[in-house]
Short mmCIF file of C-alpha atoms in Angstrom, two decimals:
data_model
loop_
_atom_site.label_atom_id
_atom_site.label_comp_id
_atom_site.label_asym_id
_atom_site.label_seq_id
_atom_site.Cartn_x
_atom_site.Cartn_y
_atom_site.Cartn_z
CA MET A 11 27.14 -8.38 4.03
CA LYS A 12 28.23 -7.45 0.56
CA GLY A 13 31.63 -7.41 -1.07
CA SER A 14 30.82 -4.50 -3.39
CA ILE A 15 28.15 -1.82 -3.26
CA ILE A 16 25.80 0.44 -5.17
CA ALA A 17 25.66 4.02 -4.01
CA GLY A 18 22.10 4.92 -3.05
CA ALA A 19 20.14 8.04 -3.63
CA VAL A 20 17.87 7.66 -0.65
CA ALA A 21 20.45 9.05 1.77
CA THR A 22 19.42 12.47 0.61
CA LEU A 23 15.71 12.01 1.21
CA ALA A 24 15.90 13.22 4.77
CA ALA A 25 18.18 16.13 3.95
CA GLY A 26 15.10 18.21 3.32
CA ALA A 27 15.45 21.12 0.98
CA ALA A 28 11.66 21.53 1.01
CA ALA A 29 10.02 24.12 3.24
CA GLN A 30 8.18 21.41 5.14
CA ALA A 31 9.08 17.82 5.81
CA GLY A 32 6.68 15.10 4.69
CA ALA A 33 4.88 12.51 6.77
CA TRP A 34 7.31 10.42 8.87
CA ALA A 35 10.30 12.36 7.53
CA GLN A 36 13.11 13.78 9.64
CA CYS A 37 12.47 17.29 10.92
CA GLY A 38 15.16 17.89 13.53
CA GLY A 39 18.22 16.64 15.36
CA GLN A 40 21.71 17.70 16.25
CA ASN A 41 23.34 19.34 13.17
CA TRP A 42 20.15 18.85 11.15
CA SER A 43 19.97 21.45 8.37
CA GLY A 44 16.74 20.45 6.63
CA ALA A 45 13.10 21.34 7.19
CA THR A 46 12.00 21.69 10.81
CA THR A 47 8.25 21.96 10.26
CA CYS A 48 5.90 19.32 8.90
CA VAL A 49 3.14 19.08 6.33
CA SER A 50 -0.42 19.64 7.47
CA GLY A 51 -1.70 17.09 9.97
CA HIS A 52 1.76 16.20 11.25
CA THR A 53 3.94 17.58 14.05
CA CYS A 54 7.69 17.42 14.54
CA VAL A 55 8.22 15.04 17.47
CA PHE A 56 11.50 14.62 19.35
CA VAL A 57 12.75 11.02 19.19
CA ASN A 58 16.33 11.39 20.38
CA GLN A 59 19.25 13.80 20.38
CA TRP A 60 19.96 13.16 16.70
CA TYR A 61 16.51 12.65 15.27
CA SER A 62 13.03 14.20 15.30
CA GLN A 63 10.24 12.95 13.07
CA CYS A 64 7.02 14.24 11.49
CA GLN A 65 4.31 12.16 13.12
CA PRO A 66 0.54 12.45 12.64
CA GLY A 67 -1.53 14.16 15.30
CA ALA A 68 1.26 14.37 17.85
CA ALA A 69 1.77 17.14 20.38
CA PRO A 70 4.71 19.41 19.56
CA GLN A 71 7.98 18.90 21.37
CA PRO A 72 11.25 20.86 21.16
CA THR A 73 13.62 19.92 18.37
CA THR A 74 16.50 22.24 19.33
CA LEU A 75 18.88 20.16 21.37
CA ALA A 76 21.75 20.74 23.76
CA THR A 77 25.20 19.96 22.40
CA SER A 78 25.97 17.54 25.23
CA THR A 79 26.78 14.00 24.11
CA THR A 80 24.46 12.64 26.78
CA ARG A 81 21.73 10.82 24.87
CA ALA A 82 18.65 12.61 26.21
CA ALA A 83 20.25 15.85 27.34
CA THR A 84 18.18 18.95 26.46
CA THR A 85 17.92 22.47 27.71
CA SER A 86 14.71 21.90 29.66
CA ALA A 87 12.89 19.13 31.49
CA ALA A 88 9.94 19.51 29.13
CA ALA A 89 12.13 18.44 26.22
CA THR A 90 13.11 15.11 27.82
CA PRO A 91 11.29 12.41 25.84
CA THR A 92 10.40 8.86 26.59
CA LEU A 93 12.77 7.05 24.25
CA ALA A 94 11.96 3.88 22.38
CA PRO A 95 8.20 3.51 22.93
CA GLY A 96 8.13 0.04 21.32
CA LYS A 97 9.74 -3.29 21.93
CA PHE A 98 11.59 -5.42 19.43
CA LYS A 99 10.37 -8.93 18.67
CA TRP A 100 13.77 -10.00 17.35
CA PHE A 101 17.11 -8.59 18.48
CA GLY A 102 20.45 -10.30 18.12
CA THR A 103 23.33 -10.98 15.78
CA ASN A 104 24.28 -12.59 12.53
CA GLN A 105 26.47 -15.68 12.87
CA ALA A 106 28.88 -15.99 9.96
CA GLY A 107 31.08 -18.94 9.08
CA GLY A 108 29.03 -21.58 7.34
CA GLU A 109 29.30 -19.60 4.11
CA PHE A 110 33.05 -18.96 4.43
CA GLY A 111 35.50 -20.48 1.95
CA GLU A 112 33.33 -19.53 -0.99
CA LYS A 113 36.06 -20.38 -3.48
CA THR A 114 36.24 -23.96 -2.19
CA TYR A 115 33.21 -26.23 -2.57
CA PRO A 116 32.26 -28.39 -0.88
CA GLY A 117 35.19 -27.70 1.44
CA VAL A 118 35.97 -29.19 4.83
CA TRP A 119 34.25 -28.28 8.10
CA GLY A 120 36.78 -26.64 10.44
CA THR A 121 39.14 -25.84 7.57
CA HIS A 122 37.15 -23.89 4.98
CA PHE A 123 34.01 -23.11 6.95
CA ILE A 124 32.67 -23.24 10.49
CA PHE A 125 29.37 -22.95 12.31
CA PRO A 126 28.71 -20.85 15.44
CA ASP A 127 30.44 -21.45 18.74
CA ASN A 128 27.73 -22.66 21.13
CA ASN A 129 29.47 -21.06 24.11
CA ALA A 130 29.38 -17.66 22.39
CA ILE A 131 25.70 -18.15 21.55
CA ARG A 132 24.96 -19.07 25.16
CA THR A 133 26.78 -15.95 26.41
CA LEU A 134 24.68 -13.73 24.15
CA ILE A 135 21.41 -15.47 25.04
CA ASN A 136 22.20 -15.05 28.73
CA GLN A 137 22.51 -11.31 28.10
CA GLY A 138 19.08 -11.16 26.47
CA TYR A 139 19.79 -11.48 22.72
CA ASN A 140 17.11 -13.69 21.23
CA THR A 141 17.74 -14.03 17.48
CA PHE A 142 20.67 -15.43 15.50
CA ARG A 143 20.89 -15.43 11.69
CA VAL A 144 23.08 -18.38 10.74
CA GLY A 145 24.76 -18.22 7.34
CA PHE A 146 25.24 -21.24 5.12
CA ALA A 147 26.17 -21.96 1.48
CA MET A 148 23.59 -23.52 -0.82
CA GLU A 149 26.45 -25.09 -2.80
CA ARG A 150 27.48 -27.13 0.26
CA LEU A 151 23.99 -28.18 1.21
CA ALA A 152 22.73 -29.06 -2.29
CA GLN A 153 26.01 -30.00 -3.93
CA ASN A 154 24.76 -31.46 -7.19
CA GLY A 155 21.89 -29.16 -8.08
CA LEU A 156 19.20 -27.17 -6.32
CA THR A 157 16.67 -29.98 -6.54
CA ASN A 158 19.02 -32.76 -5.41
CA SER A 159 19.27 -34.31 -1.97
CA PHE A 160 21.26 -32.54 0.72
CA ASP A 161 24.75 -33.44 1.87
CA ALA A 162 24.26 -35.35 5.12
CA GLY A 163 27.35 -34.05 6.91
CA TYR A 164 26.81 -30.37 6.16
CA LEU A 165 23.12 -30.65 7.00
CA ARG A 166 23.91 -32.35 10.30
CA ASN A 167 26.41 -29.68 11.40
CA PHE A 168 24.05 -26.89 10.34
CA THR A 169 21.06 -28.51 12.04
CA ASP A 170 23.01 -29.00 15.26
CA SER A 171 23.71 -25.26 15.38
CA ILE A 172 20.09 -24.37 14.66
CA ASN A 173 18.79 -26.79 17.27
CA PHE A 174 21.18 -25.48 19.91
CA ILE A 175 19.86 -21.97 19.38
CA THR A 176 16.18 -22.89 19.37
CA ASN A 177 16.45 -25.38 22.25
CA ALA A 178 17.86 -22.49 24.29
CA GLY A 179 14.64 -20.55 23.60
CA ALA A 180 15.98 -18.20 20.92
CA TYR A 181 15.11 -17.80 17.24
CA ALA A 182 17.36 -19.17 14.48
CA VAL A 183 17.24 -17.59 11.02
CA LEU A 184 18.29 -19.89 8.18
CA ASP A 185 20.37 -17.65 5.90
CA PRO A 186 21.46 -18.96 2.49
CA HIS A 187 24.22 -16.39 2.05
CA ASN A 188 24.20 -16.62 -1.73
CA TYR A 189 23.21 -13.22 -3.16
CA GLY A 190 20.60 -14.84 -5.41
CA ARG A 191 23.28 -17.01 -7.00
CA TYR A 192 24.30 -20.67 -7.09
CA PHE A 193 27.91 -21.52 -7.93
CA GLY A 194 28.27 -17.86 -8.94
CA ASN A 195 25.42 -17.84 -11.45
CA ILE A 196 22.18 -15.91 -10.97
CA ILE A 197 19.38 -18.31 -10.07
CA THR A 198 16.78 -18.04 -12.83
CA ASN A 199 14.85 -21.28 -12.43
CA THR A 200 12.18 -20.41 -9.91
CA ALA A 201 10.78 -23.95 -9.89
CA ASP A 202 14.15 -25.34 -8.78
CA PHE A 203 14.45 -22.61 -6.17
CA GLN A 204 10.99 -23.51 -4.86
CA THR A 205 12.02 -27.18 -4.64
CA PHE A 206 15.19 -26.25 -2.74
CA TRP A 207 13.12 -24.35 -0.21
CA ARG A 208 10.53 -27.11 0.10
CA ASN A 209 13.32 -29.57 0.83
CA LEU A 210 14.99 -27.29 3.37
CA ALA A 211 11.76 -26.33 5.14
CA THR A 212 10.89 -30.02 5.46
CA GLN A 213 13.94 -30.42 7.70
CA PHE A 214 12.65 -27.79 10.13
CA VAL A 215 8.89 -28.04 9.67
CA ASN A 216 8.25 -28.82 13.34
CA ASN A 217 10.48 -26.12 14.81
CA PRO A 218 8.42 -22.95 15.37
CA ARG A 219 11.52 -20.95 16.40
CA VAL A 220 13.08 -21.29 12.97
CA ILE A 221 12.78 -18.33 10.59
CA PHE A 222 13.35 -18.77 6.86
CA ASP A 223 15.39 -16.09 5.02
CA THR A 224 14.87 -16.51 1.28
CA ASN A 225 18.41 -15.44 0.24
CA ASN A 226 21.02 -12.96 1.33
CA GLU A 227 21.26 -9.67 -0.60
CA TYR A 228 20.00 -10.17 -4.12
CA HIS A 229 21.84 -7.67 -6.33
CA THR A 230 22.27 -6.57 -9.95
CA MET A 231 19.38 -8.78 -10.99
CA SER A 232 16.06 -8.31 -12.75
CA GLN A 233 13.66 -6.76 -10.29
CA ASP A 234 10.89 -9.08 -11.45
CA LEU A 235 13.18 -12.07 -10.93
CA VAL A 236 13.81 -10.98 -7.32
CA LEU A 237 10.04 -10.87 -6.82
CA GLN A 238 9.57 -14.30 -8.40
CA LEU A 239 12.38 -15.93 -6.42
CA ASN A 240 11.00 -14.61 -3.15
CA GLN A 241 7.54 -15.86 -4.03
CA ALA A 242 8.90 -19.26 -5.06
CA ALA A 243 10.66 -19.57 -1.69
CA ILE A 244 7.44 -18.71 0.14
CA ASN A 245 5.51 -21.24 -1.91
CA GLY A 246 8.08 -23.97 -1.30
CA ILE A 247 8.20 -23.35 2.44
CA ARG A 248 4.44 -23.52 2.80
CA ALA A 249 4.24 -26.57 0.52
CA ALA A 250 6.57 -28.38 2.96
CA GLY A 251 3.93 -27.97 5.66
CA ALA A 252 5.77 -25.22 7.55
CA LYS A 253 2.78 -23.27 8.80
CA GLU A 254 3.98 -21.40 11.89
CA GLN A 255 7.35 -20.02 10.86
CA TYR A 256 7.99 -16.47 9.69
CA ILE A 257 9.57 -15.87 6.29
CA TRP A 258 12.02 -13.01 5.83
CA VAL A 259 12.16 -11.82 2.23
CA GLU A 260 15.03 -9.74 0.85
CA GLY A 261 15.30 -7.21 -1.93
CA ASN A 262 17.52 -6.23 -4.83
CA SER A 263 20.41 -3.74 -4.49
CA TRP A 264 21.88 -5.69 -1.58
CA SER A 265 18.53 -5.39 0.26
CA GLY A 266 19.57 -1.88 1.27
CA ALA A 267 17.12 0.06 3.42
CA TRP A 268 18.32 3.36 1.95
CA THR A 269 17.23 2.38 -1.56
CA TRP A 270 14.30 0.15 -0.68
CA ASN A 271 11.48 2.59 -1.38
CA VAL A 272 12.79 3.36 -4.87
CA THR A 273 14.14 -0.09 -5.81
CA ASN A 274 12.05 -2.82 -4.22
CA THR A 275 8.54 -1.38 -4.44
CA ASN A 276 7.28 -4.35 -6.46
CA LEU A 277 7.87 -6.69 -3.51
CA VAL A 278 4.67 -5.36 -1.98
CA ALA A 279 2.98 -7.93 -4.27
CA LEU A 280 4.40 -10.92 -2.36
CA THR A 281 1.75 -13.14 -0.81
CA ASP A 282 1.76 -15.71 1.99
CA PRO A 283 -1.31 -17.72 3.03
CA LYS A 284 -0.13 -17.50 6.63
CA ASN A 285 0.53 -13.74 6.45
CA LYS A 286 3.96 -14.05 8.05
CA ILE A 287 6.15 -12.17 5.57
CA ILE A 288 8.76 -9.87 7.09
CA TYR A 289 10.72 -7.53 4.80
CA GLN A 290 14.40 -7.83 5.65
CA MET A 291 16.64 -4.87 4.90
CA HIS A 292 20.31 -4.16 5.58
CA GLN A 293 21.99 -0.86 6.34
CA TYR A 294 25.57 0.28 6.91
CA LEU A 295 26.63 3.77 7.82
CA ASP A 296 29.86 4.46 5.95
CA SER A 297 29.96 6.79 2.96
CA ASP A 298 29.03 4.22 0.32
CA GLY A 299 26.84 2.04 2.54
CA SER A 300 29.03 -1.01 2.01
CA GLY A 301 30.02 -1.64 5.61
CA THR A 302 33.68 -1.80 4.63
CA ALA A 303 34.98 1.36 6.35
CA PRO A 304 35.08 2.13 10.08
CA ALA A 305 34.00 5.77 9.68
CA CYS A 306 30.31 6.72 9.67
CA VAL A 307 29.14 9.70 7.59
CA ASN A 308 27.94 11.59 10.64
CA ALA A 309 26.13 11.02 13.93
CA GLN A 310 22.70 11.32 12.30
CA ILE A 311 23.20 8.98 9.37
CA GLY A 312 21.66 5.93 11.02
CA ALA A 313 18.15 7.34 11.23
CA GLN A 314 18.51 9.25 7.99
CA ARG A 315 19.25 6.14 5.96
CA VAL A 316 16.17 4.19 7.04
CA VAL A 317 13.50 6.90 7.12
CA GLY A 318 12.37 6.19 3.55
CA ALA A 319 12.06 2.48 4.30
CA THR A 320 10.05 3.27 7.40
CA ALA A 321 7.61 5.31 5.36
CA TRP A 322 7.35 2.53 2.74
CA LEU A 323 6.59 -0.13 5.35
CA ARG A 324 3.91 1.98 6.99
CA ALA A 325 2.31 3.13 3.75
CA ASN A 326 2.01 -0.49 2.60
CA ASN A 327 1.01 -1.96 5.97
CA LYS A 328 4.12 -4.18 6.05
CA LYS A 329 6.53 -5.28 8.77
CA GLY A 330 10.31 -5.02 8.49
CA ILE A 331 13.48 -6.25 10.14
CA LEU A 332 16.94 -4.72 9.87
CA GLY A 333 18.77 -7.97 9.23
CA GLU A 334 22.26 -6.42 9.12
CA PHE A 335 23.69 -3.25 10.61
CA ALA A 336 26.95 -2.23 12.25
CA GLY A 337 29.18 0.72 13.07
CA GLY A 338 32.89 1.25 13.49
CA PRO A 339 34.66 1.50 16.85
CA ASN A 340 34.40 5.27 17.26
CA ASP A 341 32.14 7.82 18.96
CA VAL A 342 30.50 9.12 15.77
CA CYS A 343 29.39 5.63 14.78
CA LYS A 344 28.17 4.89 18.29
CA GLN A 345 25.92 7.96 18.12
CA ALA A 346 24.75 6.97 14.65
CA VAL A 347 23.93 3.42 15.76
CA ARG A 348 21.99 4.74 18.74
CA GLY A 349 20.10 7.09 16.47
CA LEU A 350 19.33 4.21 14.11
CA LEU A 351 18.04 1.94 16.86
CA ASP A 352 16.07 4.75 18.50
CA HIS A 353 14.38 5.39 15.16
CA LEU A 354 13.50 1.71 14.75
CA LYS A 355 12.01 1.52 18.24
CA ALA A 356 10.14 4.79 17.79
CA ASN A 357 8.60 3.13 14.73
CA SER A 358 8.18 -0.35 16.17
CA ASP A 359 4.73 -0.61 14.65
CA VAL A 360 6.57 -1.44 11.43
CA TRP A 361 10.11 -2.39 12.52
CA GLN A 362 10.27 -5.72 14.34
CA GLY A 363 13.92 -5.61 15.36
CA ALA A 364 17.55 -5.61 14.24
CA LEU A 365 20.55 -7.94 13.99
CA TRP A 366 24.17 -6.84 14.29
CA TRP A 367 26.68 -7.93 11.64
CA ALA A 368 28.30 -10.16 12.86
CA GLY A 369 29.34 -12.84 15.28
CA GLY A 370 31.23 -16.01 14.44
CA PRO A 371 34.38 -17.73 15.70
CA TRP A 372 36.66 -16.89 12.76
CA TRP A 373 36.47 -13.09 12.65
CA GLY A 374 39.74 -12.37 14.44
CA ASP A 375 40.26 -8.60 14.66
CA TYR A 376 37.46 -7.71 12.19
CA MET A 377 36.12 -4.28 13.14
CA PHE A 378 32.49 -5.45 13.52
CA SER A 379 33.16 -8.82 15.22
CA PHE A 380 30.55 -9.45 17.89
CA GLU A 381 32.15 -12.62 19.19
CA PRO A 382 32.42 -12.65 23.02
CA PRO A 383 34.48 -11.82 24.89
CA SER A 384 36.98 -9.82 22.83
CA GLY A 385 35.49 -9.11 19.39
CA THR A 386 35.94 -5.45 18.45
CA GLY A 387 32.23 -4.90 17.86
CA TYR A 388 31.31 -6.75 21.04
CA VAL A 389 33.71 -4.72 23.18
CA ASN A 390 32.55 -1.40 21.71
CA TYR A 391 28.82 -2.02 21.25
CA ASN A 392 27.55 -4.72 23.58
CA ASN A 393 26.60 -2.26 26.32
CA ILE A 394 24.87 -0.01 23.77
CA LEU A 395 22.92 -2.82 22.12
CA ARG A 396 21.79 -4.24 25.46
CA GLU A 397 19.90 -1.01 26.09
CA TYR A 398 17.48 -2.11 23.35
CA ILE A 399 16.80 -5.63 24.61
#
């Protein structure tokens, strides 16, 4: 989750002024005003009420929809699709707190920062959520330099949270929520970054349900540096002997899905001897994509903002995860979130899942809080999200 944003140009890619939509582009949906036919070899296929897509070799289906707010309502039985043909590998929530108190290092556990509430995690696991991205601060773990030994107390509290999640049969994503920075400065020493990751991976080398996230939301950095930092993290993790775990890499420009295919194209060059790289992207649905306003642009914006990323993943034979997404507590956002998740599942050959932003015990009345039982996001979206488990 970012504190400031860069407006993206990709939001207009699906708006379609061309006569025909390109491969995998949007071609229909409620209030859609762009192209409704597809380039040669592709057919406009109904995905949901808000989104139809140009897919190769598919039989045509209606793209003119009824105005009912019922998800699959159409004017004829023939137009009723089978939604969500795929299944997500990872579906759950972010867990924020370990990175809180960013102005106070190292800080005090329970005063400046906190780790997830195990009871809340258990509640979510019992409902079928299987993946939790746990934020932490590199400055608290490696207090005296990236290559130095870890603080025993912070590591113990963090490890206890990770082990609780994985011992319950879920996946835990280790999320250094640092934006490619350390004590506020852009990390430029890739060798030190590799050492940090070798040291951290060593702590979890025997836990196959751990997932390594190289860093949260690189931004306003050299694009080549983002590539090199990701590769250094991969190299360090594998050098530690972590062979089974997946590695989630992130991109520049806040790892935004809506700008990915014009900003982070060089990350296709990343290599992993175990071939377990997953490209993690984030996407919010307010006007500037920052996730700071409760209003979504419109009911179709969810699918529209990730269609370019979907095409990039497929064209490059890569797999992706939407590591952060959320919507405000209103009907327009609920439709947009459904459209987003329907698009991801319709393209589950490349999208492996999605994680809501965010759970954590200190959110209070934050509009996206997914902390059971009374978080605003949990109350408004839990029933919707459980449809995708």
